[in-house]
Tab-separated table of C-alpha atoms and ligand atoms in Angstrom:
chain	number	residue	atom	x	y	z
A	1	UNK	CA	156.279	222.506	71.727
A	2	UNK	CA	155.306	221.408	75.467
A	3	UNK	CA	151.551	222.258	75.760
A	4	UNK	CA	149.785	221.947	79.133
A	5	UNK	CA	146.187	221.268	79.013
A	6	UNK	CA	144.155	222.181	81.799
A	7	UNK	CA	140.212	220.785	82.196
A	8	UNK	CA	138.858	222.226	85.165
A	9	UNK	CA	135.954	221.703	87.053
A	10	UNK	CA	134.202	223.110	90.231
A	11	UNK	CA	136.337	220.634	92.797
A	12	UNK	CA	138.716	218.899	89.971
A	13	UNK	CA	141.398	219.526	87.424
A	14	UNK	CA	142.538	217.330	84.740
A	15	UNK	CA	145.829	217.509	83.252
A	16	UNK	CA	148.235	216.226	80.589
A	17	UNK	CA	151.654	217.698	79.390
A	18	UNK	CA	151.856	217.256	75.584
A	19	UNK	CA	154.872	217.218	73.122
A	20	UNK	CA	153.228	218.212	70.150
A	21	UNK	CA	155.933	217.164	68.057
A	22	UNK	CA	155.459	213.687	69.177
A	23	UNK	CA	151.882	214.250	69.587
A	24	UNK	CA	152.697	212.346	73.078
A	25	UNK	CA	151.689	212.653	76.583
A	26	UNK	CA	154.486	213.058	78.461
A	27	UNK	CA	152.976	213.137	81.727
A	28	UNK	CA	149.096	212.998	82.959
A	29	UNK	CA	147.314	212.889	85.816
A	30	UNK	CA	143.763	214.049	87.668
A	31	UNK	CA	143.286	216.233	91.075
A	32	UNK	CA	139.863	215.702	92.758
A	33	UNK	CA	138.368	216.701	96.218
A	34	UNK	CA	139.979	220.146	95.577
A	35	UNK	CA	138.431	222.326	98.696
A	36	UNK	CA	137.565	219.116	100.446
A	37	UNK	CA	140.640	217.423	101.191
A	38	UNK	CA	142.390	216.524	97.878
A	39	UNK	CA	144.019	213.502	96.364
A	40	UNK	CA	146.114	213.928	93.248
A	41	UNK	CA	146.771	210.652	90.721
A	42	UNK	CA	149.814	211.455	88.505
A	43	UNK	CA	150.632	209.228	85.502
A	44	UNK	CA	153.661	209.470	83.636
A	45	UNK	CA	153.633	207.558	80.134
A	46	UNK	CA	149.920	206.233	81.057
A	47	UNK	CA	151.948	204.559	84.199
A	48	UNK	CA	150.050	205.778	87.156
A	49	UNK	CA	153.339	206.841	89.606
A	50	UNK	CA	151.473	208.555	92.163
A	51	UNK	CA	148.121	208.542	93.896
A	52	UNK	CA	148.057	210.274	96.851
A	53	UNK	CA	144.852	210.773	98.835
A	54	UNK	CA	145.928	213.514	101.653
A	55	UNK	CA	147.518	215.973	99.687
A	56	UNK	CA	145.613	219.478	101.091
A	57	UNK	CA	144.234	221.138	98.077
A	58	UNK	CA	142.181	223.772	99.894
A	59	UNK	CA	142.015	225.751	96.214
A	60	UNK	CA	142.715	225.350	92.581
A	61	UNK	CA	146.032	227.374	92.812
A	62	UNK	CA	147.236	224.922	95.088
A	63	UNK	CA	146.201	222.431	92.652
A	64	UNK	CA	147.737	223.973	89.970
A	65	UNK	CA	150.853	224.598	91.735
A	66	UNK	CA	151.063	220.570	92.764
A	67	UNK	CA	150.635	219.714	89.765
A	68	UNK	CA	153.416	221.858	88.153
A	69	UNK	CA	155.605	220.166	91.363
A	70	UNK	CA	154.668	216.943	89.586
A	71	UNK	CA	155.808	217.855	86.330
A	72	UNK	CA	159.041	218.934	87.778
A	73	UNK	CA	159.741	216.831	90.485
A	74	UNK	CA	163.260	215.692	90.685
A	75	UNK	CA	162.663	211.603	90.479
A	76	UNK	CA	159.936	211.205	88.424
A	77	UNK	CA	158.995	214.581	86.979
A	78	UNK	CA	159.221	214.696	83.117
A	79	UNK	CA	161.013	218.284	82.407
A	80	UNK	CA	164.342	220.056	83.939
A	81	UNK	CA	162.310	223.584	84.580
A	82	UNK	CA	158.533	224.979	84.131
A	83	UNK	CA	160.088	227.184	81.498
A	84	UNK	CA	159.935	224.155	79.010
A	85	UNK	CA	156.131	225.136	79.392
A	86	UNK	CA	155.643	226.736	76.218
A	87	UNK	CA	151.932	227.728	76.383
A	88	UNK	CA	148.798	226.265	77.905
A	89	UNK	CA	145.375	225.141	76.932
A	90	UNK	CA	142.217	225.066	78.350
A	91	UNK	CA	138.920	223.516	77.849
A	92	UNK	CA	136.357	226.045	78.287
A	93	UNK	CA	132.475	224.611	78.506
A	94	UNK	CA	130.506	227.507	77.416
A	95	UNK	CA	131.745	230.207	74.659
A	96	UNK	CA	128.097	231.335	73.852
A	97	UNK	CA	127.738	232.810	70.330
A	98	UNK	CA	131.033	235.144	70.994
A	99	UNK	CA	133.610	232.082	70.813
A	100	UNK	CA	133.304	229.710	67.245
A	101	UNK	CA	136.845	229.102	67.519
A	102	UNK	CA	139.893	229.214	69.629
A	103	UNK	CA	141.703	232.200	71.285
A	104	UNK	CA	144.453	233.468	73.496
A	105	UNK	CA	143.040	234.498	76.414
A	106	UNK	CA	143.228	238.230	77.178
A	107	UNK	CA	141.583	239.973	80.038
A	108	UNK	CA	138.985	241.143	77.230
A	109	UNK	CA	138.310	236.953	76.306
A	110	UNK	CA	138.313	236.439	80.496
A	111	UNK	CA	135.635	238.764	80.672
A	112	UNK	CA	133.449	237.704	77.821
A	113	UNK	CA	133.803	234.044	79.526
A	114	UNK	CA	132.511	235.324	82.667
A	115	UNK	CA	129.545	236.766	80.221
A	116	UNK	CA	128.649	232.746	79.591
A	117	UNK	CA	128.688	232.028	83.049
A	118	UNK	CA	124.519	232.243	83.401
A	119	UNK	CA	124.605	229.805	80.183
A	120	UNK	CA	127.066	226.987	82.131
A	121	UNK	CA	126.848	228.279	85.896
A	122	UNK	CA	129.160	224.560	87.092
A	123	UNK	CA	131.517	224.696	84.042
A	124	UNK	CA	132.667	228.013	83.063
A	125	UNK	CA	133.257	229.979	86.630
A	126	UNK	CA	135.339	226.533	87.355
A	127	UNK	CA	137.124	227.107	84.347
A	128	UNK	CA	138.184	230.565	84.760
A	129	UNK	CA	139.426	229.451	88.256
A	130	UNK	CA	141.724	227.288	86.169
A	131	UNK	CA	143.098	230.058	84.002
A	132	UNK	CA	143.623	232.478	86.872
A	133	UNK	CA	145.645	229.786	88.995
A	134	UNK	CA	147.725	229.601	85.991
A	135	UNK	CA	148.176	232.801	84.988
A	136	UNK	CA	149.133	233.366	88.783
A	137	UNK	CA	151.863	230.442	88.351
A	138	UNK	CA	153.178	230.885	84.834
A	139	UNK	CA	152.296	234.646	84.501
A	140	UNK	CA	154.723	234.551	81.190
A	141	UNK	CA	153.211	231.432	79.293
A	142	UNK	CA	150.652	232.086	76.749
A	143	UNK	CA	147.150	230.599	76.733
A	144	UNK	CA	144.815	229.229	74.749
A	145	UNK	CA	140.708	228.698	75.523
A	146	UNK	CA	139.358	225.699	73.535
A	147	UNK	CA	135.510	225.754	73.840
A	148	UNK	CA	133.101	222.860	74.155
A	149	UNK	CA	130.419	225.107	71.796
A	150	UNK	CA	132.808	226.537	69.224
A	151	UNK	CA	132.568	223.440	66.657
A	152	UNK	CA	128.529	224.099	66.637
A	153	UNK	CA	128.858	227.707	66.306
A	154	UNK	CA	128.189	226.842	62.215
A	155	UNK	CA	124.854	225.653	62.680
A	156	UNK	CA	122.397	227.091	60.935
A	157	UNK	CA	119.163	228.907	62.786
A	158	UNK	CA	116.809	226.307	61.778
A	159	UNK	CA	118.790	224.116	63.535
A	160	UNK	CA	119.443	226.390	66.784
A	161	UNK	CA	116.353	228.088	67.436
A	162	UNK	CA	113.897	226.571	69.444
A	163	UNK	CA	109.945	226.541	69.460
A	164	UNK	CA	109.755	229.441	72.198
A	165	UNK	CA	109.121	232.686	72.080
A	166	UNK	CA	111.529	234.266	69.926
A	167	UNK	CA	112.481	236.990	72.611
A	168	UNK	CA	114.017	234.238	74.814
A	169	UNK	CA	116.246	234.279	72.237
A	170	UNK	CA	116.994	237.569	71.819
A	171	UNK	CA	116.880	238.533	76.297
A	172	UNK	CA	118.513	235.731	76.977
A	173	UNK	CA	120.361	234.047	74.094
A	174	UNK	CA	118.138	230.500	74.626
A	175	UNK	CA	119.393	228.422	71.422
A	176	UNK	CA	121.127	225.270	70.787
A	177	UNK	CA	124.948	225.257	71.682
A	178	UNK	CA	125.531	221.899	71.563
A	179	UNK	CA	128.704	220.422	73.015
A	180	UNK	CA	131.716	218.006	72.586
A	181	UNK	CA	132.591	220.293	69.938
A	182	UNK	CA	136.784	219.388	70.439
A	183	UNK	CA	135.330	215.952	70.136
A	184	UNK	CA	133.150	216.241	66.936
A	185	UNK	CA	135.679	218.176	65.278
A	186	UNK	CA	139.021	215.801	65.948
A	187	UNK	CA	136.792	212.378	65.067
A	188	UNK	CA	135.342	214.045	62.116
A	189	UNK	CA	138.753	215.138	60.933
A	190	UNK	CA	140.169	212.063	61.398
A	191	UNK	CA	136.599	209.797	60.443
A	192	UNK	CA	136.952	211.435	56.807
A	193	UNK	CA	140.719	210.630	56.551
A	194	UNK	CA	140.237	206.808	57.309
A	195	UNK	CA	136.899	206.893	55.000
A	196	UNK	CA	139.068	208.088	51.787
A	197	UNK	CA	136.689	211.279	51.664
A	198	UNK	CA	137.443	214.856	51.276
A	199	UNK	CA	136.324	215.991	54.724
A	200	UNK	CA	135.237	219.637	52.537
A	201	UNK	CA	132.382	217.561	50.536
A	202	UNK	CA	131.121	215.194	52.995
A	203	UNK	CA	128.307	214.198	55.056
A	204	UNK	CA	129.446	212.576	58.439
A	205	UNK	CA	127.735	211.682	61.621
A	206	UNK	CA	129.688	211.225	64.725
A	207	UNK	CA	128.324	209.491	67.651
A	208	UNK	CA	130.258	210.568	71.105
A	209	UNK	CA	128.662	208.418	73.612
A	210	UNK	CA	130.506	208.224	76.824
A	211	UNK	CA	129.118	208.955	79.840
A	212	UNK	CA	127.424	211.910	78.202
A	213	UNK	CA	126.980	211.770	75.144
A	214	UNK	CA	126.045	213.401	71.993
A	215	UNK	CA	125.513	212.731	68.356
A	216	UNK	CA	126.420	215.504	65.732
A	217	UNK	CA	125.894	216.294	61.571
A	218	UNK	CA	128.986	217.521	60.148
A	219	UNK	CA	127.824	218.229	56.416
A	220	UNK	CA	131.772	219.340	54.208
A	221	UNK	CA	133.627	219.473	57.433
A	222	UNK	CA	130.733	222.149	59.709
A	223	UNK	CA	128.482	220.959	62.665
A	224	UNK	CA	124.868	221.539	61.177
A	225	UNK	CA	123.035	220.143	63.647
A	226	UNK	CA	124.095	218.522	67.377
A	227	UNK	CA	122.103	216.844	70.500
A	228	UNK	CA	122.333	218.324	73.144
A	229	UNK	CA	121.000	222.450	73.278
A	230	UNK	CA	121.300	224.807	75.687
A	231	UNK	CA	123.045	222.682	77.805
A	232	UNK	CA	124.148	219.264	78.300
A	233	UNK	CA	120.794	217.905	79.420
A	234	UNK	CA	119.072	217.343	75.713
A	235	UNK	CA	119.535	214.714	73.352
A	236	UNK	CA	119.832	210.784	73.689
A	237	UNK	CA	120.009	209.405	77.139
A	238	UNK	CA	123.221	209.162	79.055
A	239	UNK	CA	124.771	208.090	82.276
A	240	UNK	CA	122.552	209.871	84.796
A	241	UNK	CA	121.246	212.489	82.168
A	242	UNK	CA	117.613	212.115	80.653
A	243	UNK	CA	118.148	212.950	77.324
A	244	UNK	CA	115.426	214.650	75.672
A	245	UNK	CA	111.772	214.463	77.321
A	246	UNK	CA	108.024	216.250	77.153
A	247	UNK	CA	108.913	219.191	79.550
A	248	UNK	CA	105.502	219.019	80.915
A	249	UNK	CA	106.931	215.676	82.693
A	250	UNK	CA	108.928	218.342	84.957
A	251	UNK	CA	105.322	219.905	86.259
A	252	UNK	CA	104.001	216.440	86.431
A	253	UNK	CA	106.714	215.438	88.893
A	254	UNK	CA	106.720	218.465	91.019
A	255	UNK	CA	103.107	218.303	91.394
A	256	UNK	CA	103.140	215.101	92.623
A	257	UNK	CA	105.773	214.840	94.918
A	258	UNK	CA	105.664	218.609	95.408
A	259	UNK	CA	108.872	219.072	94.208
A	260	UNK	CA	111.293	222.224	93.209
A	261	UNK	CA	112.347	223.087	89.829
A	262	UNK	CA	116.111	223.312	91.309
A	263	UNK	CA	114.917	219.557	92.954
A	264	UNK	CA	113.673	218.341	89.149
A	265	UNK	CA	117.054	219.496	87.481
A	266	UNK	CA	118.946	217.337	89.758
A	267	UNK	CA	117.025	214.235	88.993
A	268	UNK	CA	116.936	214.893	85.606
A	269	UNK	CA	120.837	215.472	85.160
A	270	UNK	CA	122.084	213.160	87.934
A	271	UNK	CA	119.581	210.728	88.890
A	272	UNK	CA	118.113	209.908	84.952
A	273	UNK	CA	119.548	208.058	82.342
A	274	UNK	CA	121.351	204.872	82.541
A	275	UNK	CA	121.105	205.313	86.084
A	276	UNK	CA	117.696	205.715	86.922
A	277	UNK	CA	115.946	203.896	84.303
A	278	UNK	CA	117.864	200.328	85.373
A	279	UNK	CA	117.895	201.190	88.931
A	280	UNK	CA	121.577	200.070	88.841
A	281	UNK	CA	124.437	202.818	88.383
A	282	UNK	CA	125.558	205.084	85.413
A	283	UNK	CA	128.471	202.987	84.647
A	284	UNK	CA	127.731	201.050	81.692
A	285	UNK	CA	129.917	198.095	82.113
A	286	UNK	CA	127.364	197.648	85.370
A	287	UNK	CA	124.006	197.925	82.826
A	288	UNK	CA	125.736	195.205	80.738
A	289	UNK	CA	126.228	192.562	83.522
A	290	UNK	CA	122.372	193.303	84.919
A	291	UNK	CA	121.269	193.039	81.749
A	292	UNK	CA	123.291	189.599	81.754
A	293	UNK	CA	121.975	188.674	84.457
A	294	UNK	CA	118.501	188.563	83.487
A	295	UNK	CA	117.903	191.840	85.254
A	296	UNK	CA	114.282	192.827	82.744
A	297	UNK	CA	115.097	196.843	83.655
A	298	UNK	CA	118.443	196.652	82.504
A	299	UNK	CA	117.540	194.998	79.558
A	300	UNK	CA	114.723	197.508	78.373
A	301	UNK	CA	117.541	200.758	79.636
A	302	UNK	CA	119.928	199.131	76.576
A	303	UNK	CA	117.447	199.079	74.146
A	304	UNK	CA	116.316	202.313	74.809
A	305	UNK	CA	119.536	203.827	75.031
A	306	UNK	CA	120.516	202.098	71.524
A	307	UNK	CA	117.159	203.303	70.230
A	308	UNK	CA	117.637	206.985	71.540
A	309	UNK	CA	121.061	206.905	69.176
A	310	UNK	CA	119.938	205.272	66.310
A	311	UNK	CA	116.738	207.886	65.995
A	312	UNK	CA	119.438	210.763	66.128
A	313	UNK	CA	121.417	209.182	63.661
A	314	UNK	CA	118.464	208.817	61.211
A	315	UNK	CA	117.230	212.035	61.857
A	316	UNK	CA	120.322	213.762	60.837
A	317	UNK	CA	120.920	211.598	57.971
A	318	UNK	CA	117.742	213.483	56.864
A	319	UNK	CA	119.152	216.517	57.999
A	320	UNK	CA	122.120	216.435	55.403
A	321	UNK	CA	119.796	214.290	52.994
A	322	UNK	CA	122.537	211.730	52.846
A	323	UNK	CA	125.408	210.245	54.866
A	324	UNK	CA	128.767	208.800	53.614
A	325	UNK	CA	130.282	207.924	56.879
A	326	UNK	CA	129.240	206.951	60.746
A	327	UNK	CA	131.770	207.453	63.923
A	328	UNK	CA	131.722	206.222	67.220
A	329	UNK	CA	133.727	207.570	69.769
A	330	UNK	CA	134.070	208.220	73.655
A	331	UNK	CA	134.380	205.321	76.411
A	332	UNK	CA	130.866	203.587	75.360
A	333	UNK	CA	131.263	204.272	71.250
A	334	UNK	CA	134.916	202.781	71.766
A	335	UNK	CA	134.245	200.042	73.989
A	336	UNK	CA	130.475	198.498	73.779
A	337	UNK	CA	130.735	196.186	71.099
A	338	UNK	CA	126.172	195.978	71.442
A	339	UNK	CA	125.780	199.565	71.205
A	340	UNK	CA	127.466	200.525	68.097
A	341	UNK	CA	126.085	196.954	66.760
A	342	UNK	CA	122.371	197.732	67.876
A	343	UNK	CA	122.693	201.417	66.360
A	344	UNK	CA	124.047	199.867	62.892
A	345	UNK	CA	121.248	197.513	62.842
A	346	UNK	CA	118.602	200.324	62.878
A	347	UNK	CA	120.836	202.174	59.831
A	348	UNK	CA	120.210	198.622	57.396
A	349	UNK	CA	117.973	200.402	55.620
A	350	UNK	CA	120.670	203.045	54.591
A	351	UNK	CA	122.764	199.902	53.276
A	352	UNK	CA	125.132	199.657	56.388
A	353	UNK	CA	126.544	196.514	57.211
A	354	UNK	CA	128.107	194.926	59.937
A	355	UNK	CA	131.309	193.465	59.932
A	356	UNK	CA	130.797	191.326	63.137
A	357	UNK	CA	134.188	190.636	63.270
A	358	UNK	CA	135.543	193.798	63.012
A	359	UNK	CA	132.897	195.199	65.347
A	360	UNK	CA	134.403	193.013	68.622
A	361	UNK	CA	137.343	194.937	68.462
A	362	UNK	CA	137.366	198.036	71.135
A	363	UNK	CA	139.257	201.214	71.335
A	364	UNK	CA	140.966	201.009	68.443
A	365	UNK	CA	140.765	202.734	64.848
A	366	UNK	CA	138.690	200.271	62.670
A	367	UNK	CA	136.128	199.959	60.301
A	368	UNK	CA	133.342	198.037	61.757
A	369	UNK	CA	131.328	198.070	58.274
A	370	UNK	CA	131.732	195.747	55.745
A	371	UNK	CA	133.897	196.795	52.629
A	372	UNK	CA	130.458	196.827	50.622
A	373	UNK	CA	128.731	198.893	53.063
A	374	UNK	CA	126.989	201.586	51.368
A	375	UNK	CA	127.619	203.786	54.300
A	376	UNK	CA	130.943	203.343	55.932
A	377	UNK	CA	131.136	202.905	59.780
A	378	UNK	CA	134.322	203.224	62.111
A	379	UNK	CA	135.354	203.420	65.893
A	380	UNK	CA	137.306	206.609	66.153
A	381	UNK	CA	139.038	206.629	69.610
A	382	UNK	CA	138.812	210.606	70.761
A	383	UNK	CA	141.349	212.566	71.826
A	384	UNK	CA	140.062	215.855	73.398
A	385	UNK	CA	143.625	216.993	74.549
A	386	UNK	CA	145.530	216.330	71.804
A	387	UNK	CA	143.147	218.567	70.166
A	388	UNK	CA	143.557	221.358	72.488
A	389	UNK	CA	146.872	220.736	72.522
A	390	UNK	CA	146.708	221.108	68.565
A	391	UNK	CA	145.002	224.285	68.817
A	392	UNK	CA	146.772	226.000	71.422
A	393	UNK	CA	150.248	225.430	69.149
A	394	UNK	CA	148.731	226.612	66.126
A	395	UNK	CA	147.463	230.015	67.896
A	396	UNK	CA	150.769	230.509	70.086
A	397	UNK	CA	152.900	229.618	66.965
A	398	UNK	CA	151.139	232.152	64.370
B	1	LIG	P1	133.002	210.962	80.200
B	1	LIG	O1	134.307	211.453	79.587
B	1	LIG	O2	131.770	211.533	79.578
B	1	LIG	O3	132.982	210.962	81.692
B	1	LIG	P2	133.832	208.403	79.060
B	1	LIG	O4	133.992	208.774	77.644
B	1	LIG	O5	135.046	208.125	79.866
B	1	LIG	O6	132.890	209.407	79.836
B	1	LIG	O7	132.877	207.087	79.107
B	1	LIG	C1	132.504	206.490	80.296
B	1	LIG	C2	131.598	205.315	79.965
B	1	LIG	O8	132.322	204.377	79.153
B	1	LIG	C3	131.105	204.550	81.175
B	1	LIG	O9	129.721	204.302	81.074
B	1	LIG	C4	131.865	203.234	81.078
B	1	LIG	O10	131.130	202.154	81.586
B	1	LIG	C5	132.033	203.072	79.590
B	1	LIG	N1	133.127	202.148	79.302
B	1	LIG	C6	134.452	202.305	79.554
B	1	LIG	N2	135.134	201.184	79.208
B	1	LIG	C7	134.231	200.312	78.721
B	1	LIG	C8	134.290	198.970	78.186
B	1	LIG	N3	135.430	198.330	78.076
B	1	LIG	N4	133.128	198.400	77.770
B	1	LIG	C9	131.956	199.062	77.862
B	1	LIG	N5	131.833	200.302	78.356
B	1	LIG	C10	132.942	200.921	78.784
């Protein structure tokens, strides 16, 4: 089956055309600047084939509709027709506590989206944008939401509820949500096949740490207990996100420098993290050459960061009261051979060891634990559309 998967955000959409027989991408490629003045990047086998900078995208439905130009186009488009499209899946941020698992979207599942808006006010009314364009394109072709929050959706209260009045809970539906669910789920899957363990009666930890990041307890194949809460601001630091702080620092700041709450948000979700704290940028690859170059605040940001993971790691370890197996994933957990080192130092006294050969190799499926470890550690390269891709098949096919 040919699965498009749509992620869309407020002026972007992300797209790759899957064979799920061949669990393949046949095509890929990334539209940004929609509303401003567009530029589309097409890739077709990972080749990049196209990048075009003026290509008028005043909307997502003439985003969409570009796109589905690309996949057809007569020289290098991958299918003969759009009717090869056999259903399409998209990444949804927010599913509340109505969505803890995939659907076909219906006008009723549209509508119960919208109700999550207030709960992800960038993600989902950018993602409903996404389904209408395509609905308006492929009217015919069945699709599929994947949520970000359905994998956490099995967490249990003690886990979710927060120290707040409980009516915030019940007005307003303030709990943990937790994210990267697609993520969590297809590493875990896959993190219990390589570690020999029935996924049903384990106790795995998976680390995503790209740009954002989270780290999640999957106790016999269920989230138990995630990062990041409400939304995507909680949990270790990222890229230009905090991480978890005292929320009195937010008063503290705005009394100072006299300062909005709207004015604290932004520099706690895009002026924090990697970013602020080394002064340099968000990109890690940037933190590793300042911190190379003797630069003393990149140096403390990586230890911190590496700290902030390692104390989520051990504090779900005593979540589950045990853990067999340790993932890293995402474009950091894949790639930064110090990070998932430094966090596996930190986890000796759970008998993990390093295999430091092992752990130089990057984006690849390997154990970076020694075959003695007590506590077995891999890199588990993520695949978020495949997964979606998964999922949308198994729901269109049943
Ligand atoms: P997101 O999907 O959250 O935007 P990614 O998972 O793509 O983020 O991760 C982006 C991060 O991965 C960046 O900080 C980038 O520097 C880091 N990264 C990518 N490649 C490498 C590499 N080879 N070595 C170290 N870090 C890398």
């Amino acid at each position: 089956m040919k699965v498009l998967v749509i992620n869309c955000g407020s002026s972007s959409l992300k797209y790759q055309l899957i064979d799920t027989k061949t669990e393949q991408a046949l095509a890929s490629g990334l539209c940004e600047r929609i509303g401003i003045d567009g530029q589309l990047t097409h890739k077709v086998a990972g080749k990049k084939i196209k990048d075009e900078e003026k290509n008028a995208m005043p909307n997502h439905e003439v985003a969409v509709q570009l796109v589905l130009d690309e996949l057809v186009d007569k020289e290098y488009g991958v299918i003969s027709s759009l009717q090869e499209i056999e259903a399409v899946g998209h990444r949804v941020v927010h599913g509340g506590e109505q969505f803890a698992a995939s659907v076909i979207i219906t006008d009723e599942v549209k509508e119960a989206i919208e109700s999550c808006n207030d709960l992800a006010p960038l993600h989902n009314p950018a993602n409903l944008i996404g389904i209408d364009a395509c609905k308006k394109a492929l009217p015919n072709v069945p699709m599929v939401a994947v949520f970000d929050t359905a994998f956490h959706q099995t967490m249990p209260e003690k886990a979710y509820m927060y120290g707040i009045p409980y009516r915030y809970y019940e007005e307003y539906k303030v709990r943990r949500y937790g994210f990267h669910g697609t993520s969590h789920s297809f590493v875990s899957k896959r993190l219990a096949e390589l570690a020999g363990l029935d996924l049903k009666q384990s106790k795995l930890i998976v680390c995503h740490i790209g740009n954002g990041g989270s780290v999640t307890a999957v106790k016999n194949g269920e989230s138990v207990d995630t990062s990041m809460g409400l939304t995507p601001l909680e949990g270790i630091i990222m890229g230009t996100r905090s991480g978890s702080i005292d929320p009195a620092i937010m008063e503290f700041i705005a009394h100072k420098e006299k300062k909005s709450i709207d004015e604290i948000m932004t520099i706690l979700n895009k002026e924090s993290g990697l970013s602020g704290m080394s002064g340099l940028t968000s990109d890690f690859r940037d933190l590793r050459k300042g911190k190379a170059e003797g630069n003393k605040q990149a140096e403390i940001t990586m230890d911190a960061f590496i700290y902030s993971i390692a104390k989520y790691v051990g504090a779900y370890v005593a979540a589950m009261n045990g853990v067999d197996a340790i993932a890293f994933t995402a474009g950091i957990g894949e790639n930064a051979i110090e990070i998932r080192k430094g966090v596996m130092e930190y986890l000796g006294y759970l008998g993990v060891k390093v295999d430091e050969a092992a752990c130089e190799k990057t984006g690849e499926e390997v154990m970076v634990s020694t075959a003695d470890s007590k506590v077995k550690v891999f890199i588990v390269p993520t695949n978020e559309e495949l997964a979606i891709a998964r999922e949308t098949r198994c729901l269109v096919e049943k």
